[in-house]
CSV table of C-alpha atoms in Angstrom, one decimal:
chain,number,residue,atom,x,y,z
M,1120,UNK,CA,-41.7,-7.0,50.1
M,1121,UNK,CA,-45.1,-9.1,49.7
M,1122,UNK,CA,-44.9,-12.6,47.9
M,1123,UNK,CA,-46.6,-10.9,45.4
M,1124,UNK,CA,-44.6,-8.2,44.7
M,1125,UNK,CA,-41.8,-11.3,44.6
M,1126,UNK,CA,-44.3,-13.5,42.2
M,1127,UNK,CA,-44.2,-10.4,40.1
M,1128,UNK,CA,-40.5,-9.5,39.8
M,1129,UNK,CA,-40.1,-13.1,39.2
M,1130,UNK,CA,-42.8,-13.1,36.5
M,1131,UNK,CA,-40.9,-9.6,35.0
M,1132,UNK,CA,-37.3,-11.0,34.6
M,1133,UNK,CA,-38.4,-14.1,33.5
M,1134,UNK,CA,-39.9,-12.3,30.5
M,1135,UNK,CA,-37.3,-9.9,30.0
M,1136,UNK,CA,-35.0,-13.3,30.2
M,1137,UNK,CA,-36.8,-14.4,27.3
M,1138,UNK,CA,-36.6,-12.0,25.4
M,1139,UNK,CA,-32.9,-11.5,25.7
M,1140,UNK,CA,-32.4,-14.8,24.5
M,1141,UNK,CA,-35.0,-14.0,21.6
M,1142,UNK,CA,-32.2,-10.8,21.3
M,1143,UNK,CA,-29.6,-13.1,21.6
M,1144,UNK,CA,-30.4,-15.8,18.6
M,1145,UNK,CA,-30.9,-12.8,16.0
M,1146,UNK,CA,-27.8,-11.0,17.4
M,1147,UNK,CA,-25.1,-11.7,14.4
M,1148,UNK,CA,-21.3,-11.0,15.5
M,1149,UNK,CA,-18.3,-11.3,13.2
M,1150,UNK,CA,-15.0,-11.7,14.1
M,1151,UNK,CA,-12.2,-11.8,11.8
M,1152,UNK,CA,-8.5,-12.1,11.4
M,1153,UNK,CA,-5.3,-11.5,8.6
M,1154,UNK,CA,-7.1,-8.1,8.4
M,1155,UNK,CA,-10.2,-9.1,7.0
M,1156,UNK,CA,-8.9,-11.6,5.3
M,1157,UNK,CA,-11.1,-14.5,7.0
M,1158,UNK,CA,-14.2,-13.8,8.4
M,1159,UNK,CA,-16.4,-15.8,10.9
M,1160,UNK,CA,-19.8,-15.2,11.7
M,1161,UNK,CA,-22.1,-16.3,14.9
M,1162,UNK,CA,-25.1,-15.7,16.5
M,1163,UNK,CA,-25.2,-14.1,20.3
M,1164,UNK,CA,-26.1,-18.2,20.8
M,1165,UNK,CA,-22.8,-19.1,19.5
M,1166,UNK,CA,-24.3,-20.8,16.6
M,1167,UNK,CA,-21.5,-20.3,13.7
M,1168,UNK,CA,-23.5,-19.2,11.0
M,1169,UNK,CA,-20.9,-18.4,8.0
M,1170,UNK,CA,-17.3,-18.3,7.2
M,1171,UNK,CA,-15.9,-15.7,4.2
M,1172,UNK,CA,-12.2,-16.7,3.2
M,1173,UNK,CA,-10.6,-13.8,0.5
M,1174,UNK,CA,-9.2,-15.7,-2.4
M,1175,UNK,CA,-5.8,-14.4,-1.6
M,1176,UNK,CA,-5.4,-16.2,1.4
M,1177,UNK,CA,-5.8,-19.9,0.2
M,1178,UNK,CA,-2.3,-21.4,-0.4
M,1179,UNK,CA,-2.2,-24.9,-1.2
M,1180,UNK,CA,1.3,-24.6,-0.2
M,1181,UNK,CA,0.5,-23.4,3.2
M,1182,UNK,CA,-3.3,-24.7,4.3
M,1183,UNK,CA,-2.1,-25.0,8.0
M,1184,UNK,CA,-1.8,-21.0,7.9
M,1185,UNK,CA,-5.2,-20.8,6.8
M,1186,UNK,CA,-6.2,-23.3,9.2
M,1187,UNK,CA,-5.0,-21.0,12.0
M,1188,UNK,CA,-6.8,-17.6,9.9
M,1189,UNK,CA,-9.8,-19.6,9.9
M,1190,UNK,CA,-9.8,-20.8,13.9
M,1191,UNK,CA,-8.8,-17.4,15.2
M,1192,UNK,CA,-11.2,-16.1,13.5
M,1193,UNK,CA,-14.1,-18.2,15.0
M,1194,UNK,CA,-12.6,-17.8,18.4
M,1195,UNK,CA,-13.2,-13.6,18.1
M,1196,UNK,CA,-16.5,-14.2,17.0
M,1197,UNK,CA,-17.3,-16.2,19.7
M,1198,UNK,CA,-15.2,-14.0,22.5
M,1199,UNK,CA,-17.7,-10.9,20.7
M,1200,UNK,CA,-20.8,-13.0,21.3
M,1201,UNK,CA,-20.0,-14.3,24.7
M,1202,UNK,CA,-19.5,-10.7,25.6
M,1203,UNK,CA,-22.6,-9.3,24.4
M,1204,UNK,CA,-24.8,-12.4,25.8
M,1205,UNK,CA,-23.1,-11.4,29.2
M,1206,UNK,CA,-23.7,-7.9,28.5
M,1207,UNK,CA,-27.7,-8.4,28.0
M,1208,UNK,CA,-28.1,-10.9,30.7
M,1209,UNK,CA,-25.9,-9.1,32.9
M,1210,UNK,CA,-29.0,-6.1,31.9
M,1211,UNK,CA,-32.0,-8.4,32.6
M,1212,UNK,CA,-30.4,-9.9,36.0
M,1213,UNK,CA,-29.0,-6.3,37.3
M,1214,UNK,CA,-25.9,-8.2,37.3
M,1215,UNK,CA,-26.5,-10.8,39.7
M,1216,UNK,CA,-24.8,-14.4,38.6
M,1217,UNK,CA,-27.4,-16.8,38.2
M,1218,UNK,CA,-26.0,-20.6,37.8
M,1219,UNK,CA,-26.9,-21.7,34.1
M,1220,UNK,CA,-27.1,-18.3,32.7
C-alpha cells in the first residue's frame, strides 16, 4: 500500500469520523425509569437535553425517591448513548480502538 493510498484512507475516515459525530449530536436517546414515570433525554454527545417527571410521582413526602427516579433515569440514557456512539465509531474505525475516541 502506497502513501497515497494511506493519505486517502486517512482522508476517508476522517470524514466518515465527522460525520458520525455530526450523527452523533442529533442522535436523541431516552432512558427512563418507575415505568415511564421519569424520563431523561440526551443526545449521542451526552448532552442532557430534557427531563419529563409524571405528576404522580412527585411526593413532597418522599423527594429522595424521586431523586433516585430522576438519576437512574439519566444514567440509562446516558449507558443508551454511550452505546450507540461506540456503535457508530466502532462502524467508521472497523473497530479498531483509537485513544480519544
Amino acid at each position: 500500500m502506497g502513501y497515497g493510498n494511506l493519505a486517502k484512507m486517512a482522508q476517508q475516515m476522517h470524514a466518515e469520523m465527522a460525520r458520525a459525530e455530526v450523527e452523533l449530536q442529533a442522535l436523541l436517546v431516552e432512558g427512563s425509569t418507575g415505568g415511564g414515570a421519569v424520563r431523561a433525554t440526551v443526545t449521542g454527545k451526552l448532552d442532557l437535553v430534557s427531563i419529563a417527571i409524571s405528576p404522580e410521582v412527585v411526593d413532597p413526602e418522599d423527594v429522595e425517591m424521586l431523586q433516585d427516579l430522576v438519576t437512574a433515569a439519566v444514567g440509562d440514557a446516558l449507558s443508551q448513548a454511550r452505546k450507540a456512539g461506540e456503535e457508530r465509531m466502532a462502524r467508521v474505525t472497523g473497530g479498531l480502538r483509537l485513544p480519544g475516541m
